[in-house]
Coordinates of C-alpha atoms in Angstrom, one line a residue:
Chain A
X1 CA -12.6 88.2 -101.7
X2 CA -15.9 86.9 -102.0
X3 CA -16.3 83.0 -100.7
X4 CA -19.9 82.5 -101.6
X5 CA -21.4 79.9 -104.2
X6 CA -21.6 81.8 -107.1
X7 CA -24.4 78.9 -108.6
X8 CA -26.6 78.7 -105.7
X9 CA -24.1 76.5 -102.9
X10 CA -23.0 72.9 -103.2
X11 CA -26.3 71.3 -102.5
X12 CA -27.6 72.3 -105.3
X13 CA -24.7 70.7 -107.1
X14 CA -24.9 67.3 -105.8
X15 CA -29.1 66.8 -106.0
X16 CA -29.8 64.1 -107.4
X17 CA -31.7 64.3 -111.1
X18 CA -34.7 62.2 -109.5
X19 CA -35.5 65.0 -107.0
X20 CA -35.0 67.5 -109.0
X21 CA -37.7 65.8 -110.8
X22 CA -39.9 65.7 -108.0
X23 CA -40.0 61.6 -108.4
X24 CA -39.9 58.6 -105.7
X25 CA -35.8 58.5 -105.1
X26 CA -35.2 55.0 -104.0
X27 CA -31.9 55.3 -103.4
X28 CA -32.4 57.9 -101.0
X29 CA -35.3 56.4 -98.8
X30 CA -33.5 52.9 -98.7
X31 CA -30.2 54.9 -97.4
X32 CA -32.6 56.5 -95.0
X33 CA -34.6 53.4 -94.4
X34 CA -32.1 50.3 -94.6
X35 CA -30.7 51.2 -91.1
X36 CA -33.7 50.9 -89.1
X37 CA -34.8 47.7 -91.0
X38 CA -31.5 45.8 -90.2
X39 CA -31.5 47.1 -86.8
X40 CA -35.5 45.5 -86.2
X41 CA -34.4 42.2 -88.3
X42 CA -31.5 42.2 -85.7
X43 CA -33.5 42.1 -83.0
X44 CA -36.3 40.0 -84.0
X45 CA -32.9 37.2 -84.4
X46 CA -31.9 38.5 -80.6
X47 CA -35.2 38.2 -79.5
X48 CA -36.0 34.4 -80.9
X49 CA -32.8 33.1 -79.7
X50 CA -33.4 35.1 -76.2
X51 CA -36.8 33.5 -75.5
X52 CA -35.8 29.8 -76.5
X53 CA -32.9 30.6 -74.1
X54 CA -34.8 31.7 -70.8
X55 CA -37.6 29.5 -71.8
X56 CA -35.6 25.8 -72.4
X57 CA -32.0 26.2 -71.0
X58 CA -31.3 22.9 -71.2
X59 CA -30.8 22.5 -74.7
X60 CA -28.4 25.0 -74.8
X61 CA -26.1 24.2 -72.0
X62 CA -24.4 22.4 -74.8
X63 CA -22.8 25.5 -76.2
X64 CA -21.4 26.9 -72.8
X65 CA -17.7 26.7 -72.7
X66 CA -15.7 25.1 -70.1
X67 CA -18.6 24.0 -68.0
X68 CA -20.3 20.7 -68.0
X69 CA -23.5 21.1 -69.6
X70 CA -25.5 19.3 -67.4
X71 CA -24.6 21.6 -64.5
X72 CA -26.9 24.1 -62.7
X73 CA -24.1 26.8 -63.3
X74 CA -24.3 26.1 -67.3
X75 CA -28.1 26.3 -67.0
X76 CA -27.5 29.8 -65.2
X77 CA -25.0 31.1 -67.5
X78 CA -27.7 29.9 -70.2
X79 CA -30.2 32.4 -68.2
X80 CA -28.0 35.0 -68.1
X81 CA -27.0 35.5 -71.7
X82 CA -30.8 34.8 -73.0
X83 CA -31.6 37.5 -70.6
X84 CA -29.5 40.1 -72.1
X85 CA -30.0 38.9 -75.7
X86 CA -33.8 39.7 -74.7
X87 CA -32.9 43.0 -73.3
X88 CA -30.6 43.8 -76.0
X89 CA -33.6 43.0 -78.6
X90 CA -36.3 45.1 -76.9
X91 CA -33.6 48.2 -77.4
X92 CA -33.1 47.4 -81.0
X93 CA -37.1 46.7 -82.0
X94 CA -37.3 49.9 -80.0
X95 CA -34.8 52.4 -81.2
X96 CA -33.4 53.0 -77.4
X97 CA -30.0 54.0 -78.1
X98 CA -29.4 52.2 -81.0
X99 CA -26.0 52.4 -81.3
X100 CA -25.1 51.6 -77.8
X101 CA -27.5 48.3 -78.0
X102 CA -25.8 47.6 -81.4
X103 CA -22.5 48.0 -80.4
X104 CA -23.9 45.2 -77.1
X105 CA -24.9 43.3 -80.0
X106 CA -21.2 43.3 -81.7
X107 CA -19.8 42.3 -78.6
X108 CA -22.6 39.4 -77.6
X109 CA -22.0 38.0 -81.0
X110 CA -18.2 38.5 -81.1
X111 CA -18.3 35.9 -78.4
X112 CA -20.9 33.5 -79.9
X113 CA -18.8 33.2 -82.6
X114 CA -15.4 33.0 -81.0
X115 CA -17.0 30.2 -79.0
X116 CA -18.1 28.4 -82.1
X117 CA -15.4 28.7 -83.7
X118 CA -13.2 27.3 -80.7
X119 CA -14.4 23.9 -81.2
X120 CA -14.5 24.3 -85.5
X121 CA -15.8 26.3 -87.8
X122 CA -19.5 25.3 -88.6
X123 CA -21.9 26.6 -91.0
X124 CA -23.6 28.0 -88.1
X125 CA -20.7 30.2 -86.9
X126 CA -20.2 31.2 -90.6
X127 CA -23.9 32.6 -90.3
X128 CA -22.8 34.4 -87.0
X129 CA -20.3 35.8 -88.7
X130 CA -22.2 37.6 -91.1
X131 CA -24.8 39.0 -88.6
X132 CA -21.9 40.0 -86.5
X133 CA -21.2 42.5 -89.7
X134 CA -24.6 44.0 -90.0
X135 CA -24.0 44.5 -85.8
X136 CA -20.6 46.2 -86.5
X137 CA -22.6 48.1 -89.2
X138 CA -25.5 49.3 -87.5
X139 CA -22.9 50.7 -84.4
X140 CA -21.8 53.3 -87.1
X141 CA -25.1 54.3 -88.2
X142 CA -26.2 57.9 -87.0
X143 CA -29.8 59.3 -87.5
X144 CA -31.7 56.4 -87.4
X145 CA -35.1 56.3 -87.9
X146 CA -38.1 55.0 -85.6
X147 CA -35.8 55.3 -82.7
X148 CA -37.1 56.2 -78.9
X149 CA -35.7 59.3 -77.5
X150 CA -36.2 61.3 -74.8
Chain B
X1 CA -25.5 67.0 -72.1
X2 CA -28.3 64.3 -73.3
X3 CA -28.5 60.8 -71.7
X4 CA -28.0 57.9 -73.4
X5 CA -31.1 56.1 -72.9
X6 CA -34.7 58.4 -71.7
X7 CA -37.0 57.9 -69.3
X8 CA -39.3 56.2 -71.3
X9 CA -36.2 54.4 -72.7
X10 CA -35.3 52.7 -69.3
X11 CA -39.4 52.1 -69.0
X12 CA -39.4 49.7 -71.8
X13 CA -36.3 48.4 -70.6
X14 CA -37.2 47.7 -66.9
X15 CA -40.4 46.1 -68.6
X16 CA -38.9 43.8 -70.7
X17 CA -36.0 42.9 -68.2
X18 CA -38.9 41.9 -65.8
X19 CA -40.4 39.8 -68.6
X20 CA -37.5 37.9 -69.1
X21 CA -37.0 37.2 -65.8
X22 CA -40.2 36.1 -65.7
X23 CA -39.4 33.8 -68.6
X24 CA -35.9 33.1 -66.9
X25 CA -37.9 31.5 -64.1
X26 CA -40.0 29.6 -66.1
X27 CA -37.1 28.1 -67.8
X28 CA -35.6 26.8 -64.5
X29 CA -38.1 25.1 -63.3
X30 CA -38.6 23.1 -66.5
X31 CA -34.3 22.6 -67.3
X32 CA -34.8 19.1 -67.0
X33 CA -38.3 18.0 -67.0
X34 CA -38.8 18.1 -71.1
X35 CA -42.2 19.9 -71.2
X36 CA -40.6 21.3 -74.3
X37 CA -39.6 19.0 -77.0
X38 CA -36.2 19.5 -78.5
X39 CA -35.5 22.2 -82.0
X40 CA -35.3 20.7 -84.9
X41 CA -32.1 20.8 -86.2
X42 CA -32.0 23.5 -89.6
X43 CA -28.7 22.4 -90.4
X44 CA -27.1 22.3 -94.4
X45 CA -26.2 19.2 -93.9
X46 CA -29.9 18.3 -93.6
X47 CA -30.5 18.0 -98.0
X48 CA -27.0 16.0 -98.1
X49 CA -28.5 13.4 -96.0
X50 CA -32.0 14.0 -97.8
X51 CA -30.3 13.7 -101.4
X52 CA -28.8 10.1 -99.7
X53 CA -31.8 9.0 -98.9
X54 CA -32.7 9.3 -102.7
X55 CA -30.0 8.0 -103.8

């Protein structure tokens, strides 16, 4: 019993009519595309919030948990997490392991919002919130392009 | 078996670590000295208390 395609195999089915046609398939080069412009708009956020962090601390020791905010420790802590989020930027603009820095990304924002949200839900954790989903998003997306390998 | 990050992966990475620690130590020794004024504040509240002022 034969299992070939007898009509040329299922690609050929499911091509889309623009294609066929030789035209510009939008659909196609935004599925291809969108990706790798979330993943750069990402990190342009990480990397604005990462250099206001290491470069005036003091004025965001207010969202540090726990800690009194005018302590060296809060300022440190402040250092710390601008440091990664500037890291975590670099990989993103980059394209070094994208889903690896994304999924750092989920998990960074995961815990700006749960600290937000802690003391009420603002409009600003809101916003989190939705950038949180395009984090989430971009950790399941494979073959991305402009990415740094090797 | 393929590493996660490449060698010239971890270059940009080392790179940009040592420019943020760079910035990191910039940013300690002006915590409390206010060379840098304040952000402005972008909150939506802002047009309810512009739209106040109107009224």
């Amino acid at each position: 019993m034969s299992t070939g395609w007898a009509s040329g195999g299922p690609r050929s089915r499911i091509r889309p009519p623009a294609a066929r046609a030789g035209q510009l398939d939008v659909g196609a080069i935004s599925a291809e595309w969108a990706p790798t412009a979330g993943r750069i708009l990402l990190g342009a956020v990480f990397f604005w919030f990462g250099y206001h962090e290491l470069i005036q601390p003091g004025h965001w020791t207010q969202y540090v948990p726990v800690v009194s905010e005018s302590s060296s420790l809060a300022v440190v802590l402040v250092l710390a997490h601008g440091w990664v989020l500037f890291v975590t930027a670099a990989a993103l603009v980059a394209g070094i392991a994208p889903r690896a820095a994304a999924a750092v990304a989920s998990v960074l924002l995961l815990e700006i919002v749960i600290s937000l949200a802690v003391t009420g839900m603002s409009d600003t954790a809101v916003r989190d919130l939705g950038v949180l989903g395009l984090a989430v998003c971009l950790t399941g997306c494979k073959n991305q392009r402009l990415a740094l390998r090797g | 078996m393929t590493r996660l990050v490449g060698p010239r992966g971890l270059s940009v990475l080392i790179f940009i670590g040592l420019v943020a620690l760079a910035l990191g130590v910039v940013g300690w020794f002006q915590r409390n000295n206010g060379v840098i004024p304040p952000l402005p504040n972008y909150s939506s509240a802002g047009i309810s208390v512009h739209l106040e002022t109107l009224v």
